[in-house]
XYZ file of C-alpha atoms in Angstrom:
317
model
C 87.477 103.523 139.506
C 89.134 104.692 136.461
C 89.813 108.476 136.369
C 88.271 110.441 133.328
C 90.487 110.465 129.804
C 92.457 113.277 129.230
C 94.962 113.242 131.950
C 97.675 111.362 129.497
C 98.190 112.717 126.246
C 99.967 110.749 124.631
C 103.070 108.616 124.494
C 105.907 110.683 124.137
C 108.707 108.496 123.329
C 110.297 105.114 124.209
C 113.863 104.451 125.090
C 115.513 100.743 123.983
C 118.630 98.985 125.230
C 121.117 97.650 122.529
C 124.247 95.912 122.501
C 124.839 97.038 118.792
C 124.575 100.572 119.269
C 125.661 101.472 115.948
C 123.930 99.229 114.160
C 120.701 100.029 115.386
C 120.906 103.599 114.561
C 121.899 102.531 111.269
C 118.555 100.309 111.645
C 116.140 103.341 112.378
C 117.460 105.840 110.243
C 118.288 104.018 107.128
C 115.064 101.308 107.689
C 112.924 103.419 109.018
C 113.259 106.584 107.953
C 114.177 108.192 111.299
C 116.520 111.442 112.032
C 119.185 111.611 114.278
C 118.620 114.592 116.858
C 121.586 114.307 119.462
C 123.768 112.361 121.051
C 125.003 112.054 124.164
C 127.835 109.572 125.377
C 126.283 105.929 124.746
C 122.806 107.726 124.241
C 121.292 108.439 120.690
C 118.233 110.367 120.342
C 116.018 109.883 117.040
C 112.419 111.395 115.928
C 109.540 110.118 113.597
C 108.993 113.086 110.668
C 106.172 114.032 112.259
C 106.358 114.379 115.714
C 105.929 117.740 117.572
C 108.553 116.946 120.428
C 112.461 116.949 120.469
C 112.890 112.456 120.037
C 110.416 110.012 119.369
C 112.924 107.041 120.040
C 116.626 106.863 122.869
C 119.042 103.916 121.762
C 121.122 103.971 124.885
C 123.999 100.996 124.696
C 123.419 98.275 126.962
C 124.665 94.367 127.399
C 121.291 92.985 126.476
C 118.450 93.940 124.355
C 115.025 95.457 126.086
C 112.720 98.531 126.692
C 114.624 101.234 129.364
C 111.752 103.877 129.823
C 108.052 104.278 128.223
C 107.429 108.472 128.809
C 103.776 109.769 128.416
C 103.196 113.389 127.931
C 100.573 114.686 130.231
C 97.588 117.154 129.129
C 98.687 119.861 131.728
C 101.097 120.538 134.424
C 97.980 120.048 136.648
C 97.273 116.317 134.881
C 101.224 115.661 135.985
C 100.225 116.452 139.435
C 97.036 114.084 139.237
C 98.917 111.382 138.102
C 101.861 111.523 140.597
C 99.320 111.733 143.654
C 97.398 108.867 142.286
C 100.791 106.478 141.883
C 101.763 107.698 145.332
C 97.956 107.295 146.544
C 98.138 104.169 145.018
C 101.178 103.092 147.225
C 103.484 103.235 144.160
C 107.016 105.358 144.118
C 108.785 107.645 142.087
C 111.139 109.844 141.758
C 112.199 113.499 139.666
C 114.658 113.799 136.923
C 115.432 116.307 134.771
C 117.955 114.111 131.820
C 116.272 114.392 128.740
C 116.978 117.008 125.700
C 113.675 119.013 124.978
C 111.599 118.390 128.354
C 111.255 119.424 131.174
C 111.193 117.784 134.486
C 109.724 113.907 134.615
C 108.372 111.943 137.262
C 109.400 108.318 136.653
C 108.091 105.066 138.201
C 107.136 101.728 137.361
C 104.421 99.317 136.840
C 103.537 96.217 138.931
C 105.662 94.156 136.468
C 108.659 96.477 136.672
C 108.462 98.502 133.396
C 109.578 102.010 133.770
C 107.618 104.937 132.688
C 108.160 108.783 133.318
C 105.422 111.197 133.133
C 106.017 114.954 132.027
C 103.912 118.103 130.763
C 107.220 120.322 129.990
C 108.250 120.067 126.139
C 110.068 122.078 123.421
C 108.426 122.085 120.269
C 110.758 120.912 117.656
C 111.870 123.504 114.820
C 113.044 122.006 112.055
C 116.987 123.543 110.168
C 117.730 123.980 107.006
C 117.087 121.009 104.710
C 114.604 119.158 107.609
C 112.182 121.926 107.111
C 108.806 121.257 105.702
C 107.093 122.839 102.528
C 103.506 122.639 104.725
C 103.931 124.808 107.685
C 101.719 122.553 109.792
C 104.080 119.667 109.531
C 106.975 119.221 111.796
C 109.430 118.139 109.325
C 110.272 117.232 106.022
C 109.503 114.109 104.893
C 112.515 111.782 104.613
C 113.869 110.608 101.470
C 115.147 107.070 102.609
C 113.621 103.821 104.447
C 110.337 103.263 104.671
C 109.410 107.047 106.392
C 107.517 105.922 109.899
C 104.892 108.824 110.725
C 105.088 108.162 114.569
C 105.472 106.260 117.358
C 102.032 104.134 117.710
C 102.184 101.908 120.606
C 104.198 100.022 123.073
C 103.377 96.348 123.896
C 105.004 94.745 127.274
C 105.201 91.415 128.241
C 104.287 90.846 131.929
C 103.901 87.804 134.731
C 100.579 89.335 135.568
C 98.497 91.515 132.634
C 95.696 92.324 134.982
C 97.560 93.852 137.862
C 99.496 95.612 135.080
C 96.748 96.655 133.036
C 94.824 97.948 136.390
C 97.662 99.921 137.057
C 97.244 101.368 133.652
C 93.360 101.998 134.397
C 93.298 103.413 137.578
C 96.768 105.196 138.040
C 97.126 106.941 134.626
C 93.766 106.630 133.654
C 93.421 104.120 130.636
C 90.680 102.695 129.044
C 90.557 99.321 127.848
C 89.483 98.142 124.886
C 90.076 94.168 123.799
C 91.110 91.476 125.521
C 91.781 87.385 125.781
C 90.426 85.539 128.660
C 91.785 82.145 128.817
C 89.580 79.029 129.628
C 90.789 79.115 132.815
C 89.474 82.965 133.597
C 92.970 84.442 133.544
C 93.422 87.919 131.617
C 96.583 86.883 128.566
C 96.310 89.864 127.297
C 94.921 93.311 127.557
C 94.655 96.793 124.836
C 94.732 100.034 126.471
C 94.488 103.817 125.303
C 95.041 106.830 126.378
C 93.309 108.839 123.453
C 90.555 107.890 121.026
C 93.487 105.698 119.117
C 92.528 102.034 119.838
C 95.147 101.446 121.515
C 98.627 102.874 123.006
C 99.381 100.031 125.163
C 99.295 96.266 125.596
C 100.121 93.840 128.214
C 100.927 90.319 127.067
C 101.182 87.548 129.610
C 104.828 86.136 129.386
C 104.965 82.361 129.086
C 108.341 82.696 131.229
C 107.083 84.167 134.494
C 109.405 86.426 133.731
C 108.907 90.509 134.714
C 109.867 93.682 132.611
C 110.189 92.636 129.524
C 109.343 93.983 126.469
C 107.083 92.029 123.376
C 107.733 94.747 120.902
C 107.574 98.843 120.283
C 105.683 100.524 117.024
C 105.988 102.554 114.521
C 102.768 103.891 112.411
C 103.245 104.323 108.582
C 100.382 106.379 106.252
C 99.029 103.406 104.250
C 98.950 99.595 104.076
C 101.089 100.023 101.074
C 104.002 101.222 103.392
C 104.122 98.168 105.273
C 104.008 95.943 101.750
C 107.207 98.349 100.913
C 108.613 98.247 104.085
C 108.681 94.249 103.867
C 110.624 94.434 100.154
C 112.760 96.860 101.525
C 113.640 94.145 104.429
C 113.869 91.431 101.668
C 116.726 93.908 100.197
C 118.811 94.796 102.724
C 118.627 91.580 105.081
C 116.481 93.085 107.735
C 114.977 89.609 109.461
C 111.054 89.226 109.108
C 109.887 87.525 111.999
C 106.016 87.389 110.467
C 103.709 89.490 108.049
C 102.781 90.748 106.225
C 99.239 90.371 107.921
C 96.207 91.914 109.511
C 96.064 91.420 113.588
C 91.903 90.045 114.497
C 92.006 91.745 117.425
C 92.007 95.448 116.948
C 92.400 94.901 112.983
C 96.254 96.410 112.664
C 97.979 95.588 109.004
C 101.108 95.216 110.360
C 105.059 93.582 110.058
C 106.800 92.403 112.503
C 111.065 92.719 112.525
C 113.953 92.984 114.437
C 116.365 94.952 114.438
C 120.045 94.449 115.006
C 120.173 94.996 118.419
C 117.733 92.428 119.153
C 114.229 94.188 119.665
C 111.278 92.941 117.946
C 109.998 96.038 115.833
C 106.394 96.055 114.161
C 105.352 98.331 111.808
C 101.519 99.042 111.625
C 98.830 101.097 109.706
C 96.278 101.313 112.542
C 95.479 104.821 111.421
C 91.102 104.634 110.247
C 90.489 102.904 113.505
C 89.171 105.387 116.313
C 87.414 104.233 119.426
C 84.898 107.647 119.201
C 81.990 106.072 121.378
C 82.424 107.419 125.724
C 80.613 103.571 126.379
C 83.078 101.585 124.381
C 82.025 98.168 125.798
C 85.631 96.086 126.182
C 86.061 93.445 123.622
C 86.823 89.901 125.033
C 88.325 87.314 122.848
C 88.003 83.194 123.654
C 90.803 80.577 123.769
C 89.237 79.077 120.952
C 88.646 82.309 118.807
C 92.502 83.462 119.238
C 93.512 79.332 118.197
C 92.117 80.521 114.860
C 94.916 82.660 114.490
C 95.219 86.490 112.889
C 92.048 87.743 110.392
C 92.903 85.960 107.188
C 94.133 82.656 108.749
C 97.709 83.038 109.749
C 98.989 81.083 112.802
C 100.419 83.313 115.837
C 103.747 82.424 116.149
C 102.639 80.483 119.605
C 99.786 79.159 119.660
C 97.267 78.505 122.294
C 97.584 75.056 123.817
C 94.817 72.767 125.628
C 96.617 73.975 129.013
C 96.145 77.397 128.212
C 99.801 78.461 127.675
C 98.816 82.006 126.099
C 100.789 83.236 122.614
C 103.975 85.315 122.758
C 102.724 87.357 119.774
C 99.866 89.443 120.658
């Protein structure tokens, strides 16, 4: 049974692995928009304008490319404590750290698939110095004055062996709600959207081709308008950032979004999901055919793999 909404905030922040660390950094702040908030050793923290917390985003310098840690802020310290009896009630682990600037302690375990996450309630609101603070006292930060100016972290999308252990995890551990989905031909679950709030969606589990566990599909970032994506792709076009796809709006769950990398390796998409709301408590879960995903994104575009007749399901969600 999944537990009422409310327990998990919202996501806090996601770390990534790079093997370019200083390219990156130049990625999100100069691309992007982002702000440098600390460093520490091999470890660069980084924050959208207008979140609340200390980081939005960790770079940490690694060998290969991939996601390190997915944290979710909690509604209360009593939501924390839900949420780590129902992983350990669930049979899961974990264990307590205390290593990030701005937060408190964090309970961190993993998924079915391996993907790490750490739930916390503890958090410093950021305060803004000299030339980062705002004109409008109800905004974190200035606006910045470079890149393309990201509002926020929007959502997190893993690739997994198995999306419906993964996404039942997500349901009935922290307390999810789905709200689309493909079902292959064959029955199996490719794909899954999950949320934690009335957003339509914070998470996604997309079934890896590879078998392989842990891995990461892509992390993003949510801009104002539409128009900031359009700009965002002629500011790629300009300074060699590599479009992997997009311009485009996603059918399922109706995202106008780009997708990039940057130069450590991680797939990057940048989205304007921001009118869409799931407001109704009976939100019946969306379920998308084989043959309606073939057809490809809202106005026609291929995904970048495609379903075949065996059922192999797309990379790009």
């Amino acid at each position: 049974m999944t537990p009422p909404l409310g327990d998990i905030a919202h996501i806090g922040h996601a770390q990534l692995f790079t093997p370019d660390l200083d390219a990156s950094v130049a990625f999100f702040t100069d691309f992007l928009g982002l702000t440098v908030n600390g460093e520490d050793g091999d470890t660069v923290h980084l924050r959208t304008f207008d979140d609340y917390e200390h980081h939005s985003l960790v770079l940490t310098a690694r060998e290969q490319p991939g996601l390190g840690r997915l944290a979710l802020r909690t509604s209360s310290e009593e939501a924390l404590r839900r949420r780590v009896e129902a992983v350990e009630n669930a049979g899961g682990t974990g264990h307590w750290t205390e290593d990030e600037p701005g937060l408190g302690k964090l309970y961190v375990t993993t998924d079915p698939d391996g993907h790490e996450h750490a739930l916390y309630w503890e958090s410093e609101h950021y305060r803004a110095p000299g030339a980062l603070k705002p004109a409008l006292k109800n905004q974190p930060q200035a606006k910045p004055n470079r890149g393309v100016g990201v509002r926020r972290l929007d959502h997190v999308n893993f690739l997994a062996a198995d999306v419906l252990a993964n996404a039942e995890f997500q349901q009935s551990v922290l307390g999810a709600r789905p709200t689309e989905q493909i079902r292959l031909d064959t029955g199996r679950i490719a794909a899954r959207w999950l949320t934690y709030t009335n957003k339509s969606y914070d998470v996604v589990y997309t079934e890896d081709w590879t078998g392989s566990e842990g891995r990461l599909h892509h992390i993003a970032f949510a801009s104002d308008t539409r128009e900031d994506i359009l700009r965002a792709a002629d500011l790629a076009v300009d300074t060699g950032v590599f479009i992997e796809t997009g311009p485009h709006k996603h059918a399922i769950q109706q995202t106008f979004f780009l997708y990039v990398y940057e130069p450590g390796g991680n797939r990057i998409e940048l989205c304007n999901p921001l009118t869409r709301l799931v407001l109704a408590p009976d939100w019946p879960l969306v379920t998308w055919t084989e043959a309606e995903r073939a057809k490809g994104q809202a106005w026609g575009l291929k995904t970048i793999r495609s379903f075949h007749t065996h059922g192999t399901p797309p990379v790009q969600a």
